[in-house]
Short mmCIF file of N, CA and C in Angstrom, two decimals:
data_model
loop_
_atom_site.label_atom_id
_atom_site.label_comp_id
_atom_site.label_asym_id
_atom_site.label_seq_id
_atom_site.Cartn_x
_atom_site.Cartn_y
_atom_site.Cartn_z
N PRO A 1 31.35 0.66 79.02
CA PRO A 1 30.09 1.10 77.78
C PRO A 1 29.09 2.21 77.37
N THR A 2 30.20 3.54 77.08
CA THR A 2 30.12 4.42 76.26
C THR A 2 30.62 4.08 75.25
N SER A 3 31.22 3.01 74.64
CA SER A 3 31.94 2.44 72.97
C SER A 3 30.48 1.47 72.82
N SER A 4 29.29 1.29 73.41
CA SER A 4 28.42 0.80 72.54
C SER A 4 27.46 1.34 71.49
N PHE A 5 27.55 3.05 72.35
CA PHE A 5 26.68 3.74 72.11
C PHE A 5 27.22 4.98 70.81
N VAL A 6 28.67 4.98 71.57
CA VAL A 6 29.05 5.71 70.37
C VAL A 6 30.70 5.54 69.88
N PRO A 7 30.54 5.44 69.06
CA PRO A 7 32.39 4.20 68.16
C PRO A 7 32.73 5.67 68.75
N SER A 8 34.55 4.47 69.00
CA SER A 8 35.03 4.63 69.85
C SER A 8 35.87 4.94 68.10
N THR A 9 37.55 5.94 68.54
CA THR A 9 38.24 5.81 67.16
C THR A 9 39.39 5.16 67.75
N ASP A 10 39.21 4.34 68.92
CA ASP A 10 40.35 3.75 69.60
C ASP A 10 40.18 2.49 69.92
N PRO A 11 39.63 1.29 69.67
CA PRO A 11 39.32 0.47 70.48
C PRO A 11 40.20 -0.04 70.94
N PHE A 12 40.83 -0.53 70.42
CA PHE A 12 41.70 -1.69 71.14
C PHE A 12 43.19 -0.78 71.72
N VAL A 13 42.93 -0.38 73.09
CA VAL A 13 43.65 -0.27 73.60
C VAL A 13 43.87 -0.28 74.85
N GLU A 14 45.05 -0.34 75.71
CA GLU A 14 45.26 -1.13 77.01
C GLU A 14 44.31 -0.93 77.97
N ARG A 15 44.21 -0.05 78.58
CA ARG A 15 43.16 0.56 78.86
C ARG A 15 41.74 0.21 79.16
N ARG A 16 41.34 -0.03 78.22
CA ARG A 16 39.41 -1.45 77.93
C ARG A 16 40.08 -2.42 77.92
N LEU A 17 41.70 -3.40 78.51
CA LEU A 17 41.36 -4.86 79.13
C LEU A 17 40.81 -4.79 80.41
N TYR A 18 41.15 -3.54 81.18
CA TYR A 18 41.84 -4.36 82.53
C TYR A 18 40.95 -4.55 83.31
N LEU A 19 39.49 -4.30 83.39
CA LEU A 19 38.07 -5.55 83.33
C LEU A 19 37.83 -6.72 82.94
N PRO A 20 38.88 -7.25 81.04
CA PRO A 20 38.18 -8.05 81.01
C PRO A 20 39.11 -8.78 81.43
N LEU A 21 40.47 -8.49 82.49
CA LEU A 21 41.44 -8.72 82.64
C LEU A 21 41.35 -10.07 83.97
N MET A 22 39.97 -9.42 84.35
CA MET A 22 40.21 -9.76 85.55
C MET A 22 39.65 -11.29 85.90
N ALA A 23 38.83 -11.17 85.20
CA ALA A 23 37.86 -12.39 83.77
C ALA A 23 39.00 -13.98 84.27
N LEU A 24 39.44 -12.67 83.40
CA LEU A 24 40.95 -13.35 82.72
C LEU A 24 41.43 -14.67 83.85
N LEU A 25 42.42 -13.45 84.67
CA LEU A 25 42.44 -14.02 85.76
C LEU A 25 42.07 -15.16 86.68
N ILE A 26 40.79 -15.12 87.45
CA ILE A 26 39.53 -15.46 88.11
C ILE A 26 39.76 -17.73 87.25
N VAL A 27 39.28 -16.97 85.11
CA VAL A 27 39.57 -18.55 85.21
C VAL A 27 41.21 -18.83 84.87
N ALA A 28 42.39 -18.40 85.25
CA ALA A 28 43.09 -18.69 85.15
C ALA A 28 43.46 -19.13 86.41
N ALA A 29 43.31 -18.99 86.96
CA ALA A 29 43.17 -19.81 88.72
C ALA A 29 41.80 -20.48 88.79
N GLU A 30 41.59 -20.82 88.32
CA GLU A 30 40.00 -21.55 88.35
C GLU A 30 41.55 -22.57 88.10
N ALA A 31 40.77 -23.08 86.06
CA ALA A 31 42.31 -23.64 85.38
C ALA A 31 43.45 -24.43 86.34
N ILE A 32 43.87 -23.32 86.93
CA ILE A 32 45.47 -24.33 88.43
C ILE A 32 44.72 -25.03 89.05
N ARG A 33 44.09 -24.63 89.53
CA ARG A 33 43.04 -25.85 90.32
C ARG A 33 43.09 -26.60 90.32
N ARG A 34 42.26 -26.81 88.90
CA ARG A 34 41.89 -28.04 88.16
C ARG A 34 42.88 -28.23 87.61
N VAL A 35 44.50 -27.94 87.63
CA VAL A 35 44.96 -28.89 86.76
C VAL A 35 46.32 -29.69 87.56
N ARG A 36 46.40 -29.03 88.38
CA ARG A 36 47.07 -28.94 90.06
C ARG A 36 48.54 -28.94 89.46
N VAL A 37 48.58 -27.75 89.52
CA VAL A 37 49.81 -26.99 89.25
C VAL A 37 50.79 -27.09 89.97
N SER A 38 52.02 -27.56 89.73
CA SER A 38 52.84 -27.53 90.88
C SER A 38 52.81 -26.10 91.54
N ILE A 39 53.30 -25.53 92.86
CA ILE A 39 53.35 -24.92 93.89
C ILE A 39 54.32 -23.72 92.91
N LEU A 40 55.41 -24.73 92.40
CA LEU A 40 56.63 -23.85 91.81
C LEU A 40 56.39 -23.65 90.30
N ALA A 41 55.69 -24.08 89.82
CA ALA A 41 54.94 -23.49 88.28
C ALA A 41 54.40 -22.40 88.14
N ALA A 42 53.35 -22.59 89.67
CA ALA A 42 52.36 -21.22 90.37
C ALA A 42 53.07 -20.50 89.58
N VAL A 43 54.35 -20.63 90.56
CA VAL A 43 55.10 -19.13 91.35
C VAL A 43 56.18 -19.17 90.30
N ALA A 44 56.39 -19.44 89.32
CA ALA A 44 57.45 -19.73 88.22
C ALA A 44 56.40 -18.65 87.29
N ILE A 45 55.22 -18.93 86.44
CA ILE A 45 54.42 -18.30 85.48
C ILE A 45 54.03 -17.07 86.13
N VAL A 46 53.51 -16.71 87.57
CA VAL A 46 53.76 -15.68 88.18
C VAL A 46 54.30 -14.66 88.12
N ALA A 47 55.79 -15.72 88.36
CA ALA A 47 57.28 -14.70 88.69
C ALA A 47 57.19 -13.62 86.56
N VAL A 48 56.76 -15.09 85.90
CA VAL A 48 57.01 -14.46 84.47
C VAL A 48 56.21 -13.15 84.24
N PHE A 49 55.39 -12.82 84.31
CA PHE A 49 53.59 -12.34 83.99
C PHE A 49 53.70 -10.66 85.30
N SER A 50 54.92 -10.89 86.29
CA SER A 50 55.22 -10.09 86.96
C SER A 50 56.77 -9.27 86.00
N PHE A 51 57.27 -9.69 85.53
CA PHE A 51 58.12 -9.18 85.02
C PHE A 51 58.04 -8.10 84.08
N PHE A 52 57.04 -9.05 82.89
CA PHE A 52 56.24 -7.84 81.77
C PHE A 52 55.84 -7.14 82.21
N THR A 53 54.85 -7.65 83.37
CA THR A 53 53.98 -5.97 84.94
C THR A 53 54.69 -5.24 84.45
N TYR A 54 56.12 -5.40 85.28
CA TYR A 54 56.54 -4.05 85.02
C TYR A 54 57.24 -4.03 84.58
N GLN A 55 57.87 -4.06 83.44
CA GLN A 55 59.17 -3.65 82.13
C GLN A 55 57.41 -2.68 81.11
N ARG A 56 56.34 -2.81 81.54
CA ARG A 56 55.26 -2.31 80.58
C ARG A 56 55.12 -0.88 82.20
N ASN A 57 54.74 -1.19 83.39
CA ASN A 57 54.99 -0.19 84.21
C ASN A 57 56.48 0.72 83.90
N GLN A 58 57.10 0.53 83.64
CA GLN A 58 58.22 0.90 83.47
C GLN A 58 58.22 2.43 82.86
N LEU A 59 57.40 1.53 81.35
CA LEU A 59 57.13 1.92 80.08
C LEU A 59 56.06 3.87 80.57
N TRP A 60 54.91 3.30 81.24
CA TRP A 60 54.63 4.41 81.75
C TRP A 60 54.16 5.38 82.59
N SER A 61 55.62 4.68 82.77
CA SER A 61 56.21 5.42 84.04
C SER A 61 57.04 6.62 83.75
N ASN A 62 57.29 6.75 82.08
CA ASN A 62 57.10 7.62 81.52
C ASN A 62 57.01 8.30 80.04
N PRO A 63 55.75 9.97 80.32
CA PRO A 63 55.44 10.16 79.46
C PRO A 63 56.29 11.11 77.56
N ILE A 64 56.87 10.34 78.01
CA ILE A 64 57.47 10.75 76.27
C ILE A 64 58.14 9.19 75.97
N ALA A 65 58.70 8.37 76.81
CA ALA A 65 59.01 6.85 75.88
C ALA A 65 56.93 5.61 75.36
N PHE A 66 55.53 6.91 76.98
CA PHE A 66 54.71 5.91 76.30
C PHE A 66 54.09 6.39 74.70
N TRP A 67 54.41 7.70 74.97
CA TRP A 67 53.32 8.49 73.72
C TRP A 67 54.45 7.53 71.93
N LEU A 68 55.38 7.99 72.63
CA LEU A 68 56.13 7.35 71.87
C LEU A 68 56.30 6.60 71.60
N ASP A 69 55.57 4.90 72.02
CA ASP A 69 55.86 3.44 71.99
C ASP A 69 53.86 3.54 71.41
N THR A 70 52.93 4.47 71.72
CA THR A 70 51.71 5.34 70.86
C THR A 70 51.54 4.76 69.66
N VAL A 71 53.05 6.27 69.36
CA VAL A 71 52.95 6.60 68.37
C VAL A 71 53.65 5.20 67.30
N GLN A 72 55.08 4.80 67.75
CA GLN A 72 55.21 3.47 67.08
C GLN A 72 53.47 2.30 66.40
N SER A 73 53.38 2.27 67.35
CA SER A 73 52.10 1.08 66.93
C SER A 73 51.21 1.25 66.28
N ALA A 74 51.10 2.73 66.45
CA ALA A 74 49.57 3.46 65.46
C ALA A 74 50.41 4.49 65.31
N PRO A 75 50.94 4.30 63.52
CA PRO A 75 51.37 5.78 63.51
C PRO A 75 50.58 6.31 62.09
N GLU A 76 49.07 5.43 62.10
CA GLU A 76 48.56 6.72 61.34
C GLU A 76 47.21 7.17 62.02
N LYS A 77 47.56 7.60 63.20
CA LYS A 77 46.54 7.68 64.45
C LYS A 77 46.99 8.81 65.23
N GLY A 78 46.23 10.08 64.54
CA GLY A 78 47.13 11.33 64.34
C GLY A 78 46.80 11.95 65.77
N ARG A 79 46.01 11.08 66.75
CA ARG A 79 45.86 12.29 67.31
C ARG A 79 47.14 12.04 68.72
N SER A 80 47.47 10.00 68.27
CA SER A 80 49.10 10.15 69.29
C SER A 80 50.03 11.55 69.90
N TYR A 81 49.85 11.85 67.97
CA TYR A 81 51.33 12.68 67.89
C TYR A 81 50.80 13.88 68.87
N SER A 82 50.11 14.27 68.91
CA SER A 82 49.53 15.60 69.70
C SER A 82 49.67 15.71 71.55
N HIS A 83 49.10 14.54 72.12
CA HIS A 83 50.31 13.59 73.35
C HIS A 83 50.99 13.72 73.30
N LEU A 84 51.97 13.40 72.08
CA LEU A 84 53.58 12.94 72.40
C LEU A 84 54.34 13.93 72.10
N ALA A 85 53.30 14.86 71.73
CA ALA A 85 54.69 16.88 71.20
C ALA A 85 53.87 17.05 72.76
N HIS A 86 53.31 17.37 73.31
CA HIS A 86 53.06 17.93 75.23
C HIS A 86 53.95 17.55 75.85
N ALA A 87 53.91 16.60 75.69
CA ALA A 87 54.92 15.58 77.01
C ALA A 87 56.29 15.90 76.39
N ALA A 88 57.05 16.53 75.23
CA ALA A 88 58.12 16.06 74.74
C ALA A 88 58.58 17.87 74.98
N VAL A 89 57.34 18.61 74.40
CA VAL A 89 57.73 19.94 75.29
C VAL A 89 57.77 19.73 76.64
N GLU A 90 57.48 19.67 77.64
CA GLU A 90 57.32 19.31 79.10
C GLU A 90 58.60 18.58 79.38
N GLY A 91 58.74 18.04 78.46
CA GLY A 91 59.88 17.87 79.03
C GLY A 91 61.01 18.08 78.62
N GLY A 92 61.17 19.12 77.87
CA GLY A 92 62.36 19.70 77.44
C GLY A 92 62.84 18.47 75.92
N GLN A 93 62.50 17.61 75.39
CA GLN A 93 63.55 16.91 74.06
C GLN A 93 62.22 17.09 72.85
N CYS A 94 62.23 17.99 72.92
CA CYS A 94 61.08 18.66 71.00
C CYS A 94 62.44 18.32 70.19
N ALA A 95 64.10 18.64 69.78
CA ALA A 95 64.71 18.42 69.31
C ALA A 95 65.63 17.05 69.08
N ALA A 96 64.74 16.26 70.55
CA ALA A 96 64.89 14.10 70.09
C ALA A 96 64.13 13.82 69.59
N ILE A 97 63.03 14.22 69.40
CA ILE A 97 61.62 13.95 68.99
C ILE A 97 61.02 14.40 68.02
N ALA A 98 61.60 15.68 67.13
CA ALA A 98 61.35 16.38 65.54
C ALA A 98 61.29 15.48 64.55
N PRO A 99 62.58 14.15 64.79
CA PRO A 99 62.51 13.54 63.17
C PRO A 99 60.63 12.60 63.06
N VAL A 100 60.57 12.28 63.86
CA VAL A 100 59.20 11.74 64.21
C VAL A 100 58.02 12.28 63.65
N PHE A 101 58.25 13.43 64.41
CA PHE A 101 56.70 14.89 63.49
C PHE A 101 57.63 14.77 61.67
N GLU A 102 58.85 15.33 61.68
CA GLU A 102 59.12 15.14 60.10
C GLU A 102 58.26 13.70 59.66
N ASP A 103 58.96 11.77 59.84
CA ASP A 103 58.11 11.39 59.06
C ASP A 103 57.04 11.63 59.28
N ALA A 104 55.85 11.87 60.06
CA ALA A 104 54.34 12.01 60.52
C ALA A 104 54.02 12.83 59.71
N LEU A 105 54.39 13.85 59.47
CA LEU A 105 53.81 14.77 58.27
C LEU A 105 54.37 14.26 56.88
N ALA A 106 55.65 13.64 56.37
CA ALA A 106 55.15 13.18 54.90
C ALA A 106 54.30 11.48 54.96
N ARG A 107 53.72 11.39 56.06
CA ARG A 107 53.20 10.38 56.06
C ARG A 107 51.20 10.95 55.92
N LEU A 108 51.17 11.79 56.84
CA LEU A 108 50.62 12.05 56.87
C LEU A 108 50.27 14.16 56.68
N PRO A 109 49.92 14.33 55.43
CA PRO A 109 49.98 15.92 55.83
C PRO A 109 49.44 17.00 55.71
N ASN A 110 48.42 15.55 56.11
CA ASN A 110 46.98 16.83 56.89
C ASN A 110 46.08 16.36 57.51
N ASP A 111 46.80 15.84 58.27
CA ASP A 111 46.54 15.53 60.33
C ASP A 111 46.23 16.60 60.70
N TYR A 112 45.50 17.36 61.28
CA TYR A 112 45.25 18.32 62.34
C TYR A 112 46.15 18.50 63.39
N TYR A 113 45.82 16.86 64.07
CA TYR A 113 47.56 16.63 65.18
C TYR A 113 48.33 16.58 65.32
N VAL A 114 48.74 16.11 63.90
CA VAL A 114 50.25 15.98 63.77
C VAL A 114 50.93 17.55 63.05
N LEU A 115 49.72 18.04 61.87
CA LEU A 115 50.26 19.55 62.55
C LEU A 115 50.08 19.86 63.01
N THR A 116 49.04 20.17 64.34
CA THR A 116 49.67 21.07 65.68
C THR A 116 50.54 20.62 66.21
N GLY A 117 50.90 18.95 66.47
CA GLY A 117 52.25 19.03 67.30
C GLY A 117 52.78 19.61 66.50
N SER A 118 53.05 19.24 65.59
CA SER A 118 54.74 19.72 64.42
C SER A 118 55.06 21.17 64.84
N ALA A 119 53.86 21.70 64.61
CA ALA A 119 53.98 23.18 64.70
C ALA A 119 54.39 23.43 66.59
N LYS A 120 54.23 22.96 67.32
CA LYS A 120 54.42 23.30 68.88
C LYS A 120 56.02 22.75 69.05
N ILE A 121 56.05 21.52 68.35
CA ILE A 121 58.18 21.20 68.31
C ILE A 121 58.64 21.80 67.81
N LEU A 122 57.85 22.76 67.04
CA LEU A 122 58.98 23.05 66.18
C LEU A 122 59.06 25.27 66.71
N GLU A 123 57.71 25.50 67.58
CA GLU A 123 57.80 26.92 68.29
C GLU A 123 58.91 26.93 69.76
N CYS A 124 59.58 25.07 70.27
CA CYS A 124 59.98 24.71 71.53
C CYS A 124 61.49 25.40 71.23
N MET A 125 61.59 24.24 69.32
CA MET A 125 63.07 24.16 69.17
C MET A 125 63.27 25.68 68.63
N ARG A 126 62.74 26.61 68.93
CA ARG A 126 62.50 28.15 68.60
C ARG A 126 62.42 28.94 67.37
N MET A 127 62.03 28.65 66.52
CA MET A 127 61.16 28.37 64.74
C MET A 127 59.88 28.39 64.87
N PRO A 128 59.04 29.49 65.26
CA PRO A 128 58.05 29.88 65.00
C PRO A 128 57.65 30.40 63.76
N ARG A 129 58.14 31.07 62.72
CA ARG A 129 57.81 31.10 61.61
C ARG A 129 57.34 29.17 60.73
N GLU A 130 58.12 28.46 61.23
CA GLU A 130 57.81 27.68 60.22
C GLU A 130 56.73 27.13 61.10
N ALA A 131 56.60 26.99 62.85
CA ALA A 131 55.58 26.64 63.01
C ALA A 131 54.31 27.47 62.97
N ALA A 132 54.24 28.76 62.36
CA ALA A 132 53.07 29.43 61.84
C ALA A 132 52.42 29.47 60.77
N GLY A 133 53.71 28.37 60.16
CA GLY A 133 53.13 27.55 58.48
C GLY A 133 51.98 26.69 58.11
N LEU A 134 53.05 25.81 59.86
CA LEU A 134 51.86 24.50 59.70
C LEU A 134 51.02 24.78 60.81
N LEU A 135 50.05 25.54 61.09
CA LEU A 135 49.18 25.96 61.78
C LEU A 135 48.37 26.84 61.38
N GLN A 136 48.77 27.59 59.76
CA GLN A 136 47.89 27.82 59.12
C GLN A 136 47.50 26.66 58.54
N ARG A 137 48.57 25.49 58.19
CA ARG A 137 48.04 24.02 57.16
C ARG A 137 46.38 23.70 58.17
N ALA A 138 46.76 24.22 59.09
CA ALA A 138 45.70 23.08 60.80
C ALA A 138 44.39 23.75 60.35
N VAL A 139 44.59 25.18 60.12
CA VAL A 139 43.52 26.02 59.63
C VAL A 139 42.73 24.91 59.01
N LEU A 140 43.45 25.28 57.70
CA LEU A 140 42.25 24.68 56.43
C LEU A 140 41.90 23.74 56.56
N VAL A 141 42.65 22.64 57.28
CA VAL A 141 41.87 20.79 58.15
C VAL A 141 40.93 21.55 58.82
N LYS A 142 41.43 21.81 59.41
CA LYS A 142 40.09 22.27 61.13
C LYS A 142 40.36 23.25 61.44
N PRO A 143 39.30 23.98 61.33
CA PRO A 143 39.41 25.40 62.10
C PRO A 143 38.49 24.91 64.25
N SER A 144 39.81 25.55 64.57
CA SER A 144 39.33 24.92 65.96
C SER A 144 40.03 26.87 66.59
N ALA A 145 39.63 26.81 67.52
CA ALA A 145 39.83 27.41 68.49
C ALA A 145 41.46 27.45 69.40
N GLU A 146 41.20 26.08 69.27
CA GLU A 146 43.24 25.34 69.92
C GLU A 146 44.02 26.33 68.47
N VAL A 147 44.17 25.61 67.35
CA VAL A 147 44.45 26.62 66.06
C VAL A 147 44.96 28.18 66.01
N PHE A 148 43.57 28.89 66.65
CA PHE A 148 43.79 30.32 66.15
C PHE A 148 44.53 30.76 67.42
N GLU A 149 44.14 30.31 68.82
CA GLU A 149 45.14 30.47 69.88
C GLU A 149 46.22 30.14 70.37
N LEU A 150 46.81 28.82 69.09
CA LEU A 150 48.35 28.27 68.91
C LEU A 150 49.15 30.22 67.70
N LEU A 151 47.52 29.96 66.36
CA LEU A 151 48.90 31.20 65.99
C LEU A 151 48.87 32.21 66.49
N GLY A 152 47.56 33.58 67.04
CA GLY A 152 47.45 34.66 67.99
C GLY A 152 49.09 34.01 69.20
N LEU A 153 49.35 33.06 69.59
CA LEU A 153 50.42 33.74 70.34
C LEU A 153 51.54 33.51 69.33
N LEU A 154 51.76 32.70 68.59
CA LEU A 154 52.92 32.90 67.82
C LEU A 154 53.15 34.07 67.50
N TYR A 155 52.16 34.62 66.54
CA TYR A 155 52.32 35.70 66.11
C TYR A 155 51.97 37.38 67.44
N GLY A 156 52.20 37.10 68.25
CA GLY A 156 52.63 37.59 69.24
C GLY A 156 54.16 37.93 69.50
N GLU A 157 54.89 36.22 69.39
CA GLU A 157 56.38 36.46 69.86
C GLU A 157 56.38 36.75 68.64
N LEU A 158 56.28 36.63 67.19
CA LEU A 158 57.07 37.14 66.26
C LEU A 158 56.55 38.67 66.43
N ASP A 159 56.25 39.65 67.31
CA ASP A 159 55.39 40.53 67.45
C ASP A 159 55.06 41.26 65.59
N ASP A 160 53.60 40.37 65.31
CA ASP A 160 53.74 40.60 63.54
C ASP A 160 51.54 41.33 64.17
N ALA A 161 51.17 42.37 64.77
CA ALA A 161 49.95 42.28 64.69
C ALA A 161 49.01 42.15 63.54
N ALA A 162 50.31 42.37 62.26
CA ALA A 162 49.49 42.20 60.92
C ALA A 162 48.90 41.29 60.89
N ALA A 163 50.09 39.62 60.72
CA ALA A 163 49.48 39.30 60.59
C ALA A 163 48.42 38.06 61.12
N ALA A 164 48.32 38.38 62.67
CA ALA A 164 47.06 38.32 64.05
C ALA A 164 45.80 38.83 63.97
N ARG A 165 46.34 40.03 62.78
CA ARG A 165 44.49 41.08 62.10
C ARG A 165 44.09 39.37 60.96
N HIS A 166 45.22 39.05 60.08
CA HIS A 166 44.65 38.59 59.42
C HIS A 166 44.44 36.87 59.17
N LEU A 167 43.81 36.12 60.32
CA LEU A 167 44.75 34.83 60.05
C LEU A 167 43.71 34.56 58.98
N PRO A 168 43.23 33.08 58.81
CA PRO A 168 42.88 33.04 57.58
C PRO A 168 41.53 32.59 57.70
N PRO A 169 40.57 32.59 57.27
CA PRO A 169 39.11 32.39 57.59
C PRO A 169 38.84 30.60 57.87
#
């Protein structure tokens, strides 16, 4: 209901379809009743849709695969990259996901979420200097507590107190 008052950045996502799907199911059940579809045909239709539902649930059970699918479905939306980076770090799959972020940086060089996500991937791959460079770019795009915290942690890891004291404004 809030999307009626507050504009949403991603109006077409699966989670927004759950409630309307119930209405569609009721309409489909009534159509099947009126058309008098045989039980065998109805079971076949349900089986086909059940198979596709199972396949989609398999994707949802793996955070990396889910966010990778999301990124591939909407490559110009940066926010998904942040979630993909988190899932890759948690799953220890940073090196495998790094090419996705290289491509994203080429397409969205000034996107805050792509920059911070890429930095998290690089830090996970033991490349803290490169990660710090991306975070410094992210500060210029959107100075936030998150990016300053990440920069401070990286500088602490690098044992570079001077750089930590002179963070970009």
